[in-house]
Coordinates of C-alpha atoms in Angstrom, one line a residue:
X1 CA -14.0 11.5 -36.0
X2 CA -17.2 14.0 -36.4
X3 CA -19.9 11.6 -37.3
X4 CA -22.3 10.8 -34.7
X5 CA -22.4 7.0 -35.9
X6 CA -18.8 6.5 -34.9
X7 CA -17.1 5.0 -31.8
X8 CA -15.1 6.9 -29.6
X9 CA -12.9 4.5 -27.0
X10 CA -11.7 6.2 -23.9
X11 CA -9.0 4.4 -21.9
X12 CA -8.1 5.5 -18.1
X13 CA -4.8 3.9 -18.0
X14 CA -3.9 2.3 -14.4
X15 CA -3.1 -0.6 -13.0
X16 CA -5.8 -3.7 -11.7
X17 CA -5.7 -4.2 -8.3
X18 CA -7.1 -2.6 -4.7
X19 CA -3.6 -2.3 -3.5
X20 CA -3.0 0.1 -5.9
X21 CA -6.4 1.8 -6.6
X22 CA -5.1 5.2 -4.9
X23 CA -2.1 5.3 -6.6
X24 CA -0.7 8.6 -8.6
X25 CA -0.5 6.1 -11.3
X26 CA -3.8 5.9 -11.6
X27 CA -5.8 8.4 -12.2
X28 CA -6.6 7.2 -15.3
X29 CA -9.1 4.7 -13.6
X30 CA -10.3 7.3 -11.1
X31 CA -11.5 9.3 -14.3
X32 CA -13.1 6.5 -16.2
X33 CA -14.7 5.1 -12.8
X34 CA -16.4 8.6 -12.8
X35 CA -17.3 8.9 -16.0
X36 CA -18.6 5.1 -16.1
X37 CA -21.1 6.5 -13.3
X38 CA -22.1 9.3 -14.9
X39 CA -23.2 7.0 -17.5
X40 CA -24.7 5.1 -15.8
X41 CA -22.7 1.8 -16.3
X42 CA -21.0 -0.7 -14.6
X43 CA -17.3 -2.3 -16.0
X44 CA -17.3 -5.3 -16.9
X45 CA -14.8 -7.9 -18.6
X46 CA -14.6 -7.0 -22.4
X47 CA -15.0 -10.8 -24.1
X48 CA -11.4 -12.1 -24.7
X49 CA -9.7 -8.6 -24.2
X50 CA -7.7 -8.0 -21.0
X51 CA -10.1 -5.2 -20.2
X52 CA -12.8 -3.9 -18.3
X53 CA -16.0 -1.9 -20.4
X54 CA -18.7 0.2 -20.0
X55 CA -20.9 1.3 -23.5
X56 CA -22.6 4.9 -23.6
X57 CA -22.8 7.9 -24.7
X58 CA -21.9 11.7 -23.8
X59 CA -23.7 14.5 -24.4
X60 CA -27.3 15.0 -24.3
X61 CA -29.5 13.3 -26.7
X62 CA -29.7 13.8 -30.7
X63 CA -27.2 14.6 -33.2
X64 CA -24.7 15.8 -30.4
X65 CA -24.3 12.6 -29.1
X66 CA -21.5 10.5 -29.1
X67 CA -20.9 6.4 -28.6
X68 CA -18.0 5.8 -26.0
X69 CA -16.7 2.3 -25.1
X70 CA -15.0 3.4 -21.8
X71 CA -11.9 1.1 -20.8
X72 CA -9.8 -0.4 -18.2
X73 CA -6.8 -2.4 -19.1
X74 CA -6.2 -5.2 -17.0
X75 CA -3.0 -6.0 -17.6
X76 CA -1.0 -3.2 -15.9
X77 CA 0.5 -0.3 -16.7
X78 CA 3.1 -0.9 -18.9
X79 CA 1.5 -3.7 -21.4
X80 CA -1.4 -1.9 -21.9
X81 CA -0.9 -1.2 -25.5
X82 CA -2.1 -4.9 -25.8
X83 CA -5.9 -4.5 -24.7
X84 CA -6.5 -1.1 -26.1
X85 CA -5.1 -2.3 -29.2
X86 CA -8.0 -5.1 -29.5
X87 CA -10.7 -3.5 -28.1
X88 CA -9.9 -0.5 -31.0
X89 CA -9.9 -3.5 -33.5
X90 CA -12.9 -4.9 -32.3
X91 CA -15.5 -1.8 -31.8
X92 CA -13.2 -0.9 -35.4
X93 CA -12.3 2.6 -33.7
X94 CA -9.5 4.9 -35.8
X95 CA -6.7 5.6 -33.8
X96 CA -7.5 9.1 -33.6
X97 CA -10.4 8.0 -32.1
X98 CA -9.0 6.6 -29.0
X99 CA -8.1 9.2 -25.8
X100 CA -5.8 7.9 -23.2
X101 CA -6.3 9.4 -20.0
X102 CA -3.0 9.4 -17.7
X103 CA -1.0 10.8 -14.7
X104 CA 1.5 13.4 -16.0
X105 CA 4.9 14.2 -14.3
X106 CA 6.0 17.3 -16.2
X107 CA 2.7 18.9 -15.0
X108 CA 2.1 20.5 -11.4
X109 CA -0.9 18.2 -10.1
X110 CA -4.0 19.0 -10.7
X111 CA -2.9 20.5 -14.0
X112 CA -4.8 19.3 -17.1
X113 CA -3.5 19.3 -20.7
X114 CA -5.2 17.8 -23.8
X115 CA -3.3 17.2 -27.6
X116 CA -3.3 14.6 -30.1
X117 CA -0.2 12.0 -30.9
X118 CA 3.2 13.0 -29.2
X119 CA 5.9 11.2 -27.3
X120 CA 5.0 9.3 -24.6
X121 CA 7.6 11.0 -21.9
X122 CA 8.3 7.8 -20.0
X123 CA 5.4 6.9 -19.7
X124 CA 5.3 2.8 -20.2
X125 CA 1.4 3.0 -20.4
X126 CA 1.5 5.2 -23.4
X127 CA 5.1 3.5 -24.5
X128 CA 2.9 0.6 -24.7
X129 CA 0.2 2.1 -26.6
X130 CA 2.2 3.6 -28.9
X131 CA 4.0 0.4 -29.6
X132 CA 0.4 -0.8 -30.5
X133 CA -0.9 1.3 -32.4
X134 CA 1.1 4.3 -33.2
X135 CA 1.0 7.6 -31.3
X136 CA -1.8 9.5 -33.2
X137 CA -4.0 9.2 -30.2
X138 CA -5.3 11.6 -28.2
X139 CA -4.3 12.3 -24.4
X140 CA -5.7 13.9 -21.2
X141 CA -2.5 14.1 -19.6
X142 CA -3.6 14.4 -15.8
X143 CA -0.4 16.8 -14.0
X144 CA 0.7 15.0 -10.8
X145 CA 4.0 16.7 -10.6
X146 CA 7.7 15.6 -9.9
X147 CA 8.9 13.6 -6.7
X148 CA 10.0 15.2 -4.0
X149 CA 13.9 15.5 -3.4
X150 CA 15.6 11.6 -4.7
X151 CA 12.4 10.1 -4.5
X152 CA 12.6 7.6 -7.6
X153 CA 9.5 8.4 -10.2
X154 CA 8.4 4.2 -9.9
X155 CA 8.3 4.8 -6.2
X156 CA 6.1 8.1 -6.5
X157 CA 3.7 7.3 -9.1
X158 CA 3.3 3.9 -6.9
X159 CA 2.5 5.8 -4.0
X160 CA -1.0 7.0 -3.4
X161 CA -1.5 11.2 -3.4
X162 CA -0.7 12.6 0.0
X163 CA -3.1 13.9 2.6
X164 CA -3.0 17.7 1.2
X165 CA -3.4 16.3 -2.6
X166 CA -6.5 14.5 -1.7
X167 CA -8.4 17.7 -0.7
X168 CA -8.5 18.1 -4.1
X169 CA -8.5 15.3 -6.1
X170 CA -12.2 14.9 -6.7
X171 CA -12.3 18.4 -8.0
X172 CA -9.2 17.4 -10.0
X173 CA -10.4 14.2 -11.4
X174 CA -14.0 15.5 -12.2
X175 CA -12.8 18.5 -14.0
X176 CA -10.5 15.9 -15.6
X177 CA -13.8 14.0 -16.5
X178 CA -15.6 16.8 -18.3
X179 CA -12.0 17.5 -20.3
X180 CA -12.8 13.8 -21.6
X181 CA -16.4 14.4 -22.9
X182 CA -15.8 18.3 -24.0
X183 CA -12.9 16.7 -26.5
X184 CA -15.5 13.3 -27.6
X185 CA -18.4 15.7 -28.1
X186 CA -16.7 19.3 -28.6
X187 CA -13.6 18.2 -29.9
X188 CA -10.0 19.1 -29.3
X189 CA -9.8 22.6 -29.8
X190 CA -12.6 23.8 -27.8
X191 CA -11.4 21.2 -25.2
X192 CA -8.2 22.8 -24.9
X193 CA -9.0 25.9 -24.5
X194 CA -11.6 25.8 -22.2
X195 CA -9.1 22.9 -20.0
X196 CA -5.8 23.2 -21.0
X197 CA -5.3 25.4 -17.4

């Protein structure tokens, strides 16, 4: 996945919707939505996928540069596996080429940890995903810690991050953004050590 002529397809897993745009569940749109304006694009539907796309690039111009389709499934959380699965058939991206950035329990929030393939923990956006395509995709797996005493996990990852979270979570979800393009244009290794906190 070295070549500059190849496709890389980022996908901020979340679920469609304004009721649940501030969601712990999805700060895989919050990244994309930033990394979409950095870009300079605007989502839009993706043809017969239930997606929304923005094409790009990161990193500054010449042989450094990298394509990105940037993507939103539309279909919620846990049948994403179905959009990212065409859109990779139809921009013909590898598997290892797509990165799936998502909310992590097992992580205190704000923590940031990138790999390649691996269980999906849970997760139904990446139990999706996997189901798809197999699981030798990257992740930027975005730490938003456990629930607080019996909270259920639906009910926390449903809610939107409390009042002392959000002082950070631009920092958070920007630092979270530059993970993404250090592992498209860097790749993994020097993206986990210079994020993987």
């Amino acid at each position: 996945m070295d070549e500059s002529s190849s496709v890389w397809l980022v996908v901020g897993l979340g679920n469609p919707g304004p009721e649940y745009a501030g969601n712990r569940h999805n700060v895989g749109f919050m990244v994309a939505d930033l990394l979409a304006e950095r870009m300079g694009g605007k989502f839009k539907r993706a043809g017969k996928a239930q997606a929304q796309v923005v094409e790009g690039r990161f990193g500054s111009p010449g042989p450094g540069s990298r394509r990105v389709v940037l993507a939103k499934p539309m279909s919620f959380m846990n049948l994403s596996g179905g959009p990212v699965s065409a859109l990779r058939d139809f921009y013909k991206v590898p598997v290892a080429g797509v990165v799936a950035v998502h909310d992590e329990l097992d992580i205190d929030y704000g923590v940031l940890r990138l790999k390649l393939g691996g269980g999906d923990n849970g997760h139904n956006g990446l139990k999706s995903m996997t189901k798809a395509m197999g699981a030798e995709y990257h992740r930027v797996r975005f730490g938003i810690g456990r629930p607080p005493g019996r909270m259920q996990v639906a009910d926390f990852v449903l809610k939107d991050f409390g009042s002392a979270e959000r002082k950070e979570l631009d920092y958070f979800v920007d630092r979270a953004a530059d993970a993404v393009e250090c592992l498209v244009t860097e790749g993994l290794e020097r993206a986990q050590s210079a994020y993987n906190s």
